[in-house]
Coordinates of C-alpha atoms and ligand atoms in Angstrom, one line a residue:
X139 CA 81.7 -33.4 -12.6
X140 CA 83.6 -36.7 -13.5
X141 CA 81.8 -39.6 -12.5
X142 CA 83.4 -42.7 -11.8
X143 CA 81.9 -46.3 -13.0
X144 CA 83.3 -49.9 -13.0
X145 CA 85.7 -51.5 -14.6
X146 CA 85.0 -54.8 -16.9
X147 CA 86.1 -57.1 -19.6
X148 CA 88.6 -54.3 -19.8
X149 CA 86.5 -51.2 -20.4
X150 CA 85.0 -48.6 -18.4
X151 CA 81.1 -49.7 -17.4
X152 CA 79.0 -47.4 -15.8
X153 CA 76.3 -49.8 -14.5
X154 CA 72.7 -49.6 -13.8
X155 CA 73.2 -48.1 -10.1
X156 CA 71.8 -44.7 -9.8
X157 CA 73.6 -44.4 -6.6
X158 CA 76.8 -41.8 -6.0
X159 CA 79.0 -41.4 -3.9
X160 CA 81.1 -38.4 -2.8
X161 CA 85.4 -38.5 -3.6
X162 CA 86.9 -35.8 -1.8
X163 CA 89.5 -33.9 -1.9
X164 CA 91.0 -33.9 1.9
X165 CA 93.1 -31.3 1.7
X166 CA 90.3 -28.7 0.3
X167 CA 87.2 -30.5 2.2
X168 CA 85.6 -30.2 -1.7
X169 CA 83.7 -32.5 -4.1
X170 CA 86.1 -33.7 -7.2
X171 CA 84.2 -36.5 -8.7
X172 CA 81.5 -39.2 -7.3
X173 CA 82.1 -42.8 -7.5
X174 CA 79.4 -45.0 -8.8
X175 CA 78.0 -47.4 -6.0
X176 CA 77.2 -51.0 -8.0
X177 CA 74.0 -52.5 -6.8
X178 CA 73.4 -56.5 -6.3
X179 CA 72.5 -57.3 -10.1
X180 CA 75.5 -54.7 -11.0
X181 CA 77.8 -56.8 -9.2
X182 CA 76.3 -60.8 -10.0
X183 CA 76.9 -59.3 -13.8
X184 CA 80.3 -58.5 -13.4
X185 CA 80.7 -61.5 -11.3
X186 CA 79.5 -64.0 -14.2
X187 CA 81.9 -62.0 -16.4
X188 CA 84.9 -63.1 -14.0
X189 CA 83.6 -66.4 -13.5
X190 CA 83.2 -67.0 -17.6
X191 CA 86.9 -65.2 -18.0
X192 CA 88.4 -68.0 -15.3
X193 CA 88.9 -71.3 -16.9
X194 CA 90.4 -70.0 -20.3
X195 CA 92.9 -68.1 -18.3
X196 CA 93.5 -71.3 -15.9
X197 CA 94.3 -72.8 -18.5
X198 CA 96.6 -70.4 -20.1
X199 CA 100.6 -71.4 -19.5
X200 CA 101.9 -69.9 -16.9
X201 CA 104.6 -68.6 -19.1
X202 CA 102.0 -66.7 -20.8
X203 CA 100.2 -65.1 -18.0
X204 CA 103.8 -64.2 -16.7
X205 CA 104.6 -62.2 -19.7
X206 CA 101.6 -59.8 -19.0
X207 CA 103.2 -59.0 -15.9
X208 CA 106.2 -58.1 -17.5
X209 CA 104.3 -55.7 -19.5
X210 CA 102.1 -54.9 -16.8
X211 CA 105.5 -54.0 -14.7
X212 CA 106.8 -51.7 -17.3
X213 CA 103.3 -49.6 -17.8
X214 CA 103.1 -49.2 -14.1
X215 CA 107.0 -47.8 -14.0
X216 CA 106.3 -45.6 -17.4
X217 CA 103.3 -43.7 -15.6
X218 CA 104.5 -43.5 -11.8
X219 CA 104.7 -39.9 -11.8
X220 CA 100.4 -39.7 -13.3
X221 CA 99.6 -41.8 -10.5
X222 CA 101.2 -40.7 -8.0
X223 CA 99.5 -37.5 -8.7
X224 CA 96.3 -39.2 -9.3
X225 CA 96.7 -41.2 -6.0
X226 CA 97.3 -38.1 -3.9
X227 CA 94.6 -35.5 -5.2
X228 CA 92.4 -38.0 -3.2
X229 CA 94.4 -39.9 -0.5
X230 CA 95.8 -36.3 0.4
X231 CA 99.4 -38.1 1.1
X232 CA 102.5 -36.3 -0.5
X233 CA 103.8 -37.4 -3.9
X234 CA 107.3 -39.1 -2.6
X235 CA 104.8 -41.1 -0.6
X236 CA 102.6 -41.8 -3.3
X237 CA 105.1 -42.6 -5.4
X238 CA 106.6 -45.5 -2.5
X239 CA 103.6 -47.4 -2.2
X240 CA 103.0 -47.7 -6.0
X241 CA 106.9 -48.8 -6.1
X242 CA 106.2 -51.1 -3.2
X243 CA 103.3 -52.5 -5.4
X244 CA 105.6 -53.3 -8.5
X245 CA 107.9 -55.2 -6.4
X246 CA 104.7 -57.8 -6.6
X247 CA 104.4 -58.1 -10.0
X248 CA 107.9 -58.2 -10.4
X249 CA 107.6 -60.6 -7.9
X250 CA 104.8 -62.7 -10.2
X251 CA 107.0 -62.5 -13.1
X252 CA 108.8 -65.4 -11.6
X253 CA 105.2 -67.7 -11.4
X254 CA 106.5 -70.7 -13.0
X255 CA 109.0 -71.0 -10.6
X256 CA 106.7 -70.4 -8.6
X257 CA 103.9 -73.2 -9.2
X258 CA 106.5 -76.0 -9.8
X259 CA 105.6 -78.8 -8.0
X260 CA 106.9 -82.3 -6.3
X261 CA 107.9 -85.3 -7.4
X262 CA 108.1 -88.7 -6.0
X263 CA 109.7 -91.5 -8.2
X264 CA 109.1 -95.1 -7.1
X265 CA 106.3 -94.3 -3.9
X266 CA 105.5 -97.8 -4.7
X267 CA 106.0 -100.6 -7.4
X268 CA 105.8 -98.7 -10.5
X269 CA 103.9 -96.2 -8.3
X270 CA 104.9 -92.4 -8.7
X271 CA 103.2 -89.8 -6.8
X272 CA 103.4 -85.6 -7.8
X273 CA 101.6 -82.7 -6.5
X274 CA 101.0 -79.5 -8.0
X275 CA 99.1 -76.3 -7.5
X276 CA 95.9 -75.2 -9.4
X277 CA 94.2 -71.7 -9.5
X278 CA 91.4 -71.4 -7.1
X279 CA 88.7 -69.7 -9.0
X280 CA 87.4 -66.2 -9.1
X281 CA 89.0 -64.5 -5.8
X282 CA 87.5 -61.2 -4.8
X283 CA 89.4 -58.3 -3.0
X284 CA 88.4 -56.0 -1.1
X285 CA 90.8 -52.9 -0.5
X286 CA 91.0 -49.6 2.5
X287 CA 91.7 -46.1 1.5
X288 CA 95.2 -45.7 2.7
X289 CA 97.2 -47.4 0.1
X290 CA 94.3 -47.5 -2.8
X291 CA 97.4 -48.5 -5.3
X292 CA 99.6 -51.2 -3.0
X293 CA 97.3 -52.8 -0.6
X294 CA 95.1 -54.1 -4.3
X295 CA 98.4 -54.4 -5.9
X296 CA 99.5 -56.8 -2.9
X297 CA 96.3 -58.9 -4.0
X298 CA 95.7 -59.3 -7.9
X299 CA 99.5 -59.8 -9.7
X300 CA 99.6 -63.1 -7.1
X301 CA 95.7 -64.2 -8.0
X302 CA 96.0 -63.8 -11.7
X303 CA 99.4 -64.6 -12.0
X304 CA 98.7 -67.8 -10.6
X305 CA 95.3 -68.4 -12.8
X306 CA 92.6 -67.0 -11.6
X307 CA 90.2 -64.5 -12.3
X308 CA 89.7 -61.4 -9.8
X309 CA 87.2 -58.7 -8.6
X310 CA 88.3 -55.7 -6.9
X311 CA 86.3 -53.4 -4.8
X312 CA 88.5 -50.6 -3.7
X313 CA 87.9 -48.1 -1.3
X314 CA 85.2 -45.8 -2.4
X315 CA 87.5 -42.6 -1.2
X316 CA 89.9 -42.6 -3.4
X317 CA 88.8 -45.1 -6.3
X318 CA 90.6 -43.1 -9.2
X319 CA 94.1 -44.5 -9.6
X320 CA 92.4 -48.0 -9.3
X321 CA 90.5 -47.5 -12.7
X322 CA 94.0 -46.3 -13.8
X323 CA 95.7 -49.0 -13.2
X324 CA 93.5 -51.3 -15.0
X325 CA 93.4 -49.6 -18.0
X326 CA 97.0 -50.3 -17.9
X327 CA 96.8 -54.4 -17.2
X328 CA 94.0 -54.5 -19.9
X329 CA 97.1 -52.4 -22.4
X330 CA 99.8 -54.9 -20.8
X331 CA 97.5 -58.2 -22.5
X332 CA 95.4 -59.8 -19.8
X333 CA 92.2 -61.1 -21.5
X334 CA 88.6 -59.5 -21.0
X335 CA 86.8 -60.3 -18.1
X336 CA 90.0 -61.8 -16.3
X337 CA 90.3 -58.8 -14.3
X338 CA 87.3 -56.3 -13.0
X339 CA 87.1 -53.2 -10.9
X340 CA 83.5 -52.4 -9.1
X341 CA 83.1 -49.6 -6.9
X342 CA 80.5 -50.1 -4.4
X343 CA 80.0 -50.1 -0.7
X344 CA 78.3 -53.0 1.7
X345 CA 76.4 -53.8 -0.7
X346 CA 78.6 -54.2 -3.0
X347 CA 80.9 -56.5 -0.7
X348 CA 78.0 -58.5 0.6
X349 CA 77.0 -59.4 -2.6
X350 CA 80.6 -60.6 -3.4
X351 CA 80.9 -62.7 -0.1
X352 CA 77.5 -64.1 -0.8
X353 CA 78.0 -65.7 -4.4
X354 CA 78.7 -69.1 -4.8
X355 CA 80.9 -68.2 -7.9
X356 CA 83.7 -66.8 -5.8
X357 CA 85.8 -68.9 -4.5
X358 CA 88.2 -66.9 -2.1
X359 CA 88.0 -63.2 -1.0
X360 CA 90.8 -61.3 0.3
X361 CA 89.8 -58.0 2.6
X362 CA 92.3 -55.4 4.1
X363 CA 90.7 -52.8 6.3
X364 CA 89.5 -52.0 9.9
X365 CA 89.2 -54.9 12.8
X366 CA 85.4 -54.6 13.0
X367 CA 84.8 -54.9 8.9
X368 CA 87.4 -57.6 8.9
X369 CA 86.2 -59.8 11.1
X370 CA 82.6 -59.5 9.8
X371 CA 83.8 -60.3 6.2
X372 CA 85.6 -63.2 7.8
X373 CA 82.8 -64.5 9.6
X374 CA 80.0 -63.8 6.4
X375 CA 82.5 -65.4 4.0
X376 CA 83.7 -68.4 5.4
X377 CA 79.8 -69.2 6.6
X378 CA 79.1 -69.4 2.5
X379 CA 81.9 -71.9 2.2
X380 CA 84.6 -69.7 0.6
X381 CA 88.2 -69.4 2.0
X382 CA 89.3 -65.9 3.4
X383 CA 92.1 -63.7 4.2
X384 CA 91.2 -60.7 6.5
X385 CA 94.3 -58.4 7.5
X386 CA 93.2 -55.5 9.4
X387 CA 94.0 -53.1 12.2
X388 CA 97.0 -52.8 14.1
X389 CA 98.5 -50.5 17.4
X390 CA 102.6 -51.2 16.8
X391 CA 105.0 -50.7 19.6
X392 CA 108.7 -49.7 19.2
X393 CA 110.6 -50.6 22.3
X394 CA 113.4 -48.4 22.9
X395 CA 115.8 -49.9 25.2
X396 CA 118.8 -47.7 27.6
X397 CA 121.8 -48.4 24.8
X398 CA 119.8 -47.2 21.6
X399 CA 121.1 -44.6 19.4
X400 CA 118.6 -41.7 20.1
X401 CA 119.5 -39.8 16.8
X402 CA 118.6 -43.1 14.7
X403 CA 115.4 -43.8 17.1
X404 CA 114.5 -40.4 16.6
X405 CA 114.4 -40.9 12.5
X406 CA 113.0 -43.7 13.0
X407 CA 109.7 -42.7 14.6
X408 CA 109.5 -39.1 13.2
X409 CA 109.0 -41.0 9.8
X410 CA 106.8 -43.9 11.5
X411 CA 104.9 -42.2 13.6
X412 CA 103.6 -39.2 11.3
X413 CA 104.5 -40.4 7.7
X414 CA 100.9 -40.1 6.0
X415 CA 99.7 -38.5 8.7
X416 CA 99.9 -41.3 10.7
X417 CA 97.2 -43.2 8.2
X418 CA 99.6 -47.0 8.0
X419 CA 99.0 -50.1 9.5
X420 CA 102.5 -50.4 10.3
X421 CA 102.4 -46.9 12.0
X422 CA 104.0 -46.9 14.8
X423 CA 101.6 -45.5 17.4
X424 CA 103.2 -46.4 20.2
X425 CA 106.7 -45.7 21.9
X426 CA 107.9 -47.8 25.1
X427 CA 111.3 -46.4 26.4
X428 CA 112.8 -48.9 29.1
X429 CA 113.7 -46.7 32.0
X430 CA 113.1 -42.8 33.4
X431 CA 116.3 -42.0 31.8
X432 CA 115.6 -43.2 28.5
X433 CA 111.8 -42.0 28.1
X434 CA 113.4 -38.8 28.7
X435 CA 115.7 -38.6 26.7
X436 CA 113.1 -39.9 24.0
X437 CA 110.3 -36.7 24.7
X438 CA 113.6 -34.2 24.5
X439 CA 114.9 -35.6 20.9
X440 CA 111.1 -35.9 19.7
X441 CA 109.3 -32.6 20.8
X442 CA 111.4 -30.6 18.4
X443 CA 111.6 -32.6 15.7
X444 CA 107.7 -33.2 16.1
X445 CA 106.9 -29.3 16.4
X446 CA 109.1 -28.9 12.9
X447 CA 107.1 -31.1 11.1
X448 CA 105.6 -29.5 7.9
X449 CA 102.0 -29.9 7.3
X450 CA 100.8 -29.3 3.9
X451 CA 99.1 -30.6 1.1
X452 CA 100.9 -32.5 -1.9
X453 CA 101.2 -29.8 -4.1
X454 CA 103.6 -28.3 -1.9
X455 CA 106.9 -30.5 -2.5
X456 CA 107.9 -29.7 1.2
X457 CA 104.9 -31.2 2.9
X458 CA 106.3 -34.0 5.3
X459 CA 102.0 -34.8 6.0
X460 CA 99.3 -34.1 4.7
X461 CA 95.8 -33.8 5.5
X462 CA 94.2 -37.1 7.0
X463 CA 91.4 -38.4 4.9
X464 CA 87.8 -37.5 6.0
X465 CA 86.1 -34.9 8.3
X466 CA 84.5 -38.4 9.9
X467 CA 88.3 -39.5 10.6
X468 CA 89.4 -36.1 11.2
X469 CA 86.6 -35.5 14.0
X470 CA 87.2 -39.1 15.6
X471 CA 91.3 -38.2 16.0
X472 CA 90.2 -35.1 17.7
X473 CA 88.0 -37.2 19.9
X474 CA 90.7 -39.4 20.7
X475 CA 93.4 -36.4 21.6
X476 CA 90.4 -35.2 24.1
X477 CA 90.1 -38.6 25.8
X478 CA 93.7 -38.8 26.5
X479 CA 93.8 -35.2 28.0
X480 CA 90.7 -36.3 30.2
X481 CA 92.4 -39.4 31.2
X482 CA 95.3 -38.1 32.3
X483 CA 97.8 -38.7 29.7
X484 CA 100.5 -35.9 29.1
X485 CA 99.8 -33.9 25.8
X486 CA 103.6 -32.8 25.1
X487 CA 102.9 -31.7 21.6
X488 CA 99.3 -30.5 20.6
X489 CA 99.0 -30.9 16.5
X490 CA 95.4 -29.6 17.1
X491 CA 94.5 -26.2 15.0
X492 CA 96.7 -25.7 12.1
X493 CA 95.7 -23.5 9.5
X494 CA 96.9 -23.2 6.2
X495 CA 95.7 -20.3 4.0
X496 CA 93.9 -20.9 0.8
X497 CA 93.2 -24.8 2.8
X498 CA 90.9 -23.8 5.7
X499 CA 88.1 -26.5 5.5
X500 CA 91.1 -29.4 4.8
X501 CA 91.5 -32.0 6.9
X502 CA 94.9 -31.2 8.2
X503 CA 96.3 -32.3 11.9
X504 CA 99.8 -32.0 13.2
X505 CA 101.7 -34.4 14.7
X506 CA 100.8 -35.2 18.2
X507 CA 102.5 -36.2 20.9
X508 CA 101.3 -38.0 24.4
X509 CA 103.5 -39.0 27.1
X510 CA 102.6 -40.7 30.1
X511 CA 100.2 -42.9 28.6
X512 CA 99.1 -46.0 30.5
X513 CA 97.5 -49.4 29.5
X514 CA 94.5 -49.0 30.4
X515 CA 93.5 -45.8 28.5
X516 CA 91.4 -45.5 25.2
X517 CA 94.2 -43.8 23.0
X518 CA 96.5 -47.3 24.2
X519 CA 93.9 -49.7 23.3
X520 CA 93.0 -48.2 19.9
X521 CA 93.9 -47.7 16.6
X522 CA 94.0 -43.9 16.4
X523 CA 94.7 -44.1 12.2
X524 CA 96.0 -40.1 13.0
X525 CA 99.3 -38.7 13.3
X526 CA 99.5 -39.0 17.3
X527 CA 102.3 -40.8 18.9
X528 CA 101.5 -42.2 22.7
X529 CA 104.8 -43.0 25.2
X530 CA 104.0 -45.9 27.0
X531 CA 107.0 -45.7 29.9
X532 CA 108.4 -49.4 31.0
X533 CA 110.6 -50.1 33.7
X534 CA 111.9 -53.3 32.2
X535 CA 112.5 -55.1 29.2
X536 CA 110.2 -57.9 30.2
X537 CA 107.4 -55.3 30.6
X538 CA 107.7 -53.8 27.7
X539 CA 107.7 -57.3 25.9
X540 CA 104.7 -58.4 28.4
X541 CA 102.9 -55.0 27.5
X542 CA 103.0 -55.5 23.6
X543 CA 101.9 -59.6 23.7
X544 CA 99.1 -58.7 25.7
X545 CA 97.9 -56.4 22.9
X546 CA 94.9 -57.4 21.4
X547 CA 96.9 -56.7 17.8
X548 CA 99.5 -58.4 16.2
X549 CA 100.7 -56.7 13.4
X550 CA 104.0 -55.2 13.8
X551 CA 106.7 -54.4 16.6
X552 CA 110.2 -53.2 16.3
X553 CA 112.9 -53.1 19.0
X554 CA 115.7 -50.1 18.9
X555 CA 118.7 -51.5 20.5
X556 CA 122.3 -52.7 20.5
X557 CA 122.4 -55.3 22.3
X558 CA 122.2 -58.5 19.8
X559 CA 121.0 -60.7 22.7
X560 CA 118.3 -58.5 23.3
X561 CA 117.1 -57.8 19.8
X562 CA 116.7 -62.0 19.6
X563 CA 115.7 -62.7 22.4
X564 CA 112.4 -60.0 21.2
X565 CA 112.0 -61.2 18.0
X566 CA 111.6 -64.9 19.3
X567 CA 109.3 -63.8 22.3
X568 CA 106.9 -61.2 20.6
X569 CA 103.5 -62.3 19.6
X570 CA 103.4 -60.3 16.3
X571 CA 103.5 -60.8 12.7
X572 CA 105.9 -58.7 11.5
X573 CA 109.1 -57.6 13.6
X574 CA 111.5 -55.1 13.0
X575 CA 115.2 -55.0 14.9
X576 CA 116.7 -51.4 14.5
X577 CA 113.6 -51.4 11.2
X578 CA 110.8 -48.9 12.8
X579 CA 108.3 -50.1 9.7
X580 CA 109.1 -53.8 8.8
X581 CA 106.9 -54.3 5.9
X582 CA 108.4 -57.7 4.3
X583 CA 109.1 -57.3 0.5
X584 CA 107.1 -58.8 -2.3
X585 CA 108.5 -62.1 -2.4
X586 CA 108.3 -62.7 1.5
X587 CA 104.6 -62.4 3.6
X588 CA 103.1 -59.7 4.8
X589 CA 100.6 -60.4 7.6
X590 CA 99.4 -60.0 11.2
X591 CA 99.4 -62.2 14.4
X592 CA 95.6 -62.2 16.9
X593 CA 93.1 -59.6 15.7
X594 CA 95.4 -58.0 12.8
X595 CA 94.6 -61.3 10.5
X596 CA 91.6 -63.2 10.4
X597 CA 92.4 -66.6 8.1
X598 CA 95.4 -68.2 7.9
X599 CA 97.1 -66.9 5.2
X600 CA 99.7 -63.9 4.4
X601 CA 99.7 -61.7 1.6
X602 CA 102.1 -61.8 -1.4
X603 CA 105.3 -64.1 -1.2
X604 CA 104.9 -68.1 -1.1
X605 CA 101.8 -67.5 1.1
X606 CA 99.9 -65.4 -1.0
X607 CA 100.8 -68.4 -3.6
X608 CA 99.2 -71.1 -1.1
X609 CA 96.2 -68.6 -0.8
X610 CA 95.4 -68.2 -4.5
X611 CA 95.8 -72.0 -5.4
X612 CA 94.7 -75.6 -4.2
X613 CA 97.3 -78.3 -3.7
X614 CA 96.5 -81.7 -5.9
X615 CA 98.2 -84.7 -5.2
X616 CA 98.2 -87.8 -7.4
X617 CA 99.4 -91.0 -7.5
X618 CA 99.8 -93.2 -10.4
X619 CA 100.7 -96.4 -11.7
X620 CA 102.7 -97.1 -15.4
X621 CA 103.2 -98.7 -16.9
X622 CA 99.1 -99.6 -16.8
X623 CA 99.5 -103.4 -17.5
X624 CA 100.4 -104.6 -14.7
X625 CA 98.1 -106.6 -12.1
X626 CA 98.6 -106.7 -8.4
X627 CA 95.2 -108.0 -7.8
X628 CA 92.4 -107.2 -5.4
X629 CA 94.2 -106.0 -1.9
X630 CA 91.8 -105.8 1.2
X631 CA 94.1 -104.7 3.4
X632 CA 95.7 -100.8 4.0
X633 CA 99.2 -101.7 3.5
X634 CA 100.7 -98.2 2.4
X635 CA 104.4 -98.6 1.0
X636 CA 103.3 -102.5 -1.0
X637 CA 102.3 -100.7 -3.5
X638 CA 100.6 -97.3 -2.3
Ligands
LIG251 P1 87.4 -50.0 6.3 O1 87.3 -51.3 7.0 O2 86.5 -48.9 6.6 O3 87.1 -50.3 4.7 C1 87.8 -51.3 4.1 C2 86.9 -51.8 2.9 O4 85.7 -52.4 3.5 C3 86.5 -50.7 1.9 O5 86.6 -51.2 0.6 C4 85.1 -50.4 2.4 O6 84.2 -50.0 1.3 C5 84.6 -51.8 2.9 N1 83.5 -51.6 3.9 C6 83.4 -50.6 4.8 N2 82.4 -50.8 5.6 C7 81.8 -51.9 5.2 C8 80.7 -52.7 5.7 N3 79.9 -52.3 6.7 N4 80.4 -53.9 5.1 C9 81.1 -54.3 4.1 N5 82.2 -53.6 3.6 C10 82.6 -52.5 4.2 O7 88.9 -49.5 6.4 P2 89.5 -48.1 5.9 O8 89.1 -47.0 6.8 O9 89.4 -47.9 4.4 O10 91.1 -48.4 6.1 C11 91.8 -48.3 7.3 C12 91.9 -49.6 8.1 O11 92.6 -50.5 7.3 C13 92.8 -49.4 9.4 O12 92.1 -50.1 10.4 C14 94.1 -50.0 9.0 O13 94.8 -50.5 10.1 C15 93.6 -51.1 8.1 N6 94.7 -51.6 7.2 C16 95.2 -52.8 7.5 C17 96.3 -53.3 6.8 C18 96.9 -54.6 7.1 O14 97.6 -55.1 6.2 N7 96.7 -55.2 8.3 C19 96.8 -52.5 5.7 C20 96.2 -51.3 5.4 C21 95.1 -50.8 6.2

């Protein structure tokens, strides 16, 4: 069986760890490979190789580091199709998908391209007497991220173009469920120029990532995954002194006011609600129709289209979902679905019990639908990560805006409407990160932010864009005096503007 190592100094490592763990196929329930698990030592070795790597490529031109992103860019678009395939056989999501998020990805190195534009600085003639004054943007360090299952190719792609495109070296611990298109895509950035040790892939679990937040010689870690990891990694990293991103879990709202178009809404939420099975943390997961008449009108449109859905693994070109990714997450939807019923909430469409022949110990659910769902219940409160949709009913506008700030997540929102005073009015009031108008899955692109408001983000920092920039640099500010000659004598006093 193909056993999976680490990545480094641009080759494939297999390390000292005897420990393995299981990749699974989630639309079968079997075995395909096992992932190497890196121990402490495995990981302070790799570690001292990135930390070697980093000030040769700091100081590499920016010009230069940009031009193995162009090459990077082009091997990533030349072998979509192999990793889409690859990404798929173990995130179970269909190919079209697959083949999004790796396009999504791109959009950041193409992004990166751009990095001398990028890290130009400012200038201040004349700040005093022959006094100028300039500031510019150095790499941080060695920056470690740490990645979730459910995008194993965008969420790390998010991360690394920005870090080493800006200077610095990077460690990457994906998600040890579906590790493979990972080792892929370094192969390719060590084929599109980036020198050894600059870039490094180690599988691993908490180990692993302890070991990363615990060494002095990285300077910045950036983690995407649950609440409950996030906050931990926050907490553990910024303790040992290093700066930290943590974007994590989310429960998005669409509000659906009385004048929305229900075919469009509709669309919107049959592709937000169960596109990869529900597995995004821009899902929506929750529906708030404003008014009796319009929540009804929302369940009539939806039951159908839910019901029609097509559940099937990737290698059937018609699957519309797939299989989520783990009996452990497969069990815990199920769970979820039962403490709704037993609260009360109205199951109007029960995705529970398909069966697909030849796929019987897969993980695959159908869409779900719950209406009738109050505040106050489990399935409202917490991420579900399935394919189940909850309708939240509002009577008013302000409800349904009071409702979603009061979340304890921030990630995204969207409103459905036609009313232009409306659809401001929300996007100026809502306590949320990202916010979609007539948009049911607002992710920015690449060279805006992408990042959550309360518990969805833990730092203070986005992702990609000008604020991924700011996260993977340090601002220095000088001032100086020319010509040097010139005295102005010993000055006691704090008199800024004399002569700074
Ligand atoms: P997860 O938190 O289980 O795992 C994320 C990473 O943390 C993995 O690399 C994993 O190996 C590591 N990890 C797990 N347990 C750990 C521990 N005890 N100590 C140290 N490291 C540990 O998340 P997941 O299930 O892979 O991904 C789904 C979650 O990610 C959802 O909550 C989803 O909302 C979130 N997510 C958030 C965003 C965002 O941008 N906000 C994007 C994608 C996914």
């Amino acid at each position: 069986m193909n056993s999976i190592g680490h990545f480094v100094s641009n080759e494939h490592w297999p390390g000292t760890s005897g420990r393995l763990g299981d990749v699974i196929n989630p639309a079968t329930g079997e075995v395909i490979s096992r992932v190497t698990l890196a121990t402490k030592e495995d990981v302070d070795t790799v570690i001292g190789i990135a930390a070697k790597a980093a000030p040769g490529w700091a100081a590499t031109p920016p010009a230069k580091r940009a031009a193995v992103m162009f090459n990077f860019r082009d091997l990533l678009k030349r072998h979509i199709e192999e990793l889409a395939v690859m990404l798929s056989a173990e995130h179970g999501k269909t190919i079209p998908d697959a083949k999004g998020e790796i396009a999504r990805g791109i959009e950041v190195v193409e992004f990166v391209c751009g990095v001398p534009q990028l890290l130009k600085g400012e200038y201040s003639e004349a700040v005093g007497q022959n006094v100028d004054s300039f500031s510019v943007r150095q790499p941080v360090g060695v920056i470690a991220g740490i990645t979730p299952f459910n995008f194993p190719a965008m969420v790390p792609l998010w991360m690394y173009p920005v870090a080493l495109a800006t200077g610095n070296a990077f460690i990457l611990k994906p998600s040890e469920k579906d590790p493979s298109v990972v080792m892929r895509i370094a192969e390719l950035l060590a084929e599109a120029g980036l020198p050894e040790g600059v870039f490094n892939v180690v599988n691993g679990d908490k180990e692993a990532v302890d070991t990363l937040l615990d060494s002095p010689l990285i300077d910045a870690v950036s983690f995407v995954g649950s609440t409950t990891i996030g906050e931990y990694i926050y907490q553990r990293g910024t303790a040992a002194g290093k700066r930290v991103q943590a974007l994590c879990g989310a429960k998005n709202h669409m509000v659906i006011l009385p004048d929305a178009d229900m075919e469009q809404v509709t669309d919107a939420l049959i592709g937000s609600a169960y596109g990869s099975a529900g597995e995004r943390c821009m899902a929506i997961s929750v529906a708030v129709p404003v008014g009796e008449g319009t929540a009804d009108r929302l369940i009539e449109a939806l039951t159908p289209r839910i019901r029609a859905l097509k559940v099937a693994p990737y290698t059937d070109p018609s699957s519309e979902l797939g299989p989520v990714i783990s009996k452990q997450s497969y069990d815990k939807i199920h769970d979820y679905i039962d403490q709704g019923i037993n609260k009360g909430a109205n199951l109007v469409v029960d995705g529970r019990g398909v069966e697909l022949q030849g796929y019987e110990n897969g993980y695959f659910i159908g869409g779900c639908l719950f209406d009738n769902v109050t505040t106050d219940m489990t399935i409202y409160r917490e991420e579900i990560f399935g394919p189940v949709l909850s309708v939240v009913r509002a009577e008013s506008y302000d409800q349904a805006v009071d409702m979603i700030n009061d979340h304890e997540y921030g990630n995204g929102t969207a409103i459905f409407t036609r009313d232009g005073d409306a659809a401001r009015d929300f996007w100026s009031r809502v306590k949320i990160g990202m916010v979609g108008v007539n948009v049911p899955i607002p992710v920015p692109v690449a060279y805006h932010s992408f990042g959550g408001w309360k518990r969805s983000l833990f730092g203070d920092h986005h992702l990609h864009g000008m604020e991924g920039v700011r996260f993977c640099t340090r601002l220095k500010t000088m001032t100086t005096r020319w010509p040097s000659g010139i005295r102005t004598g010993a000055e006691f006093n704090f008199t800024a503007g004399k002569d700074a």
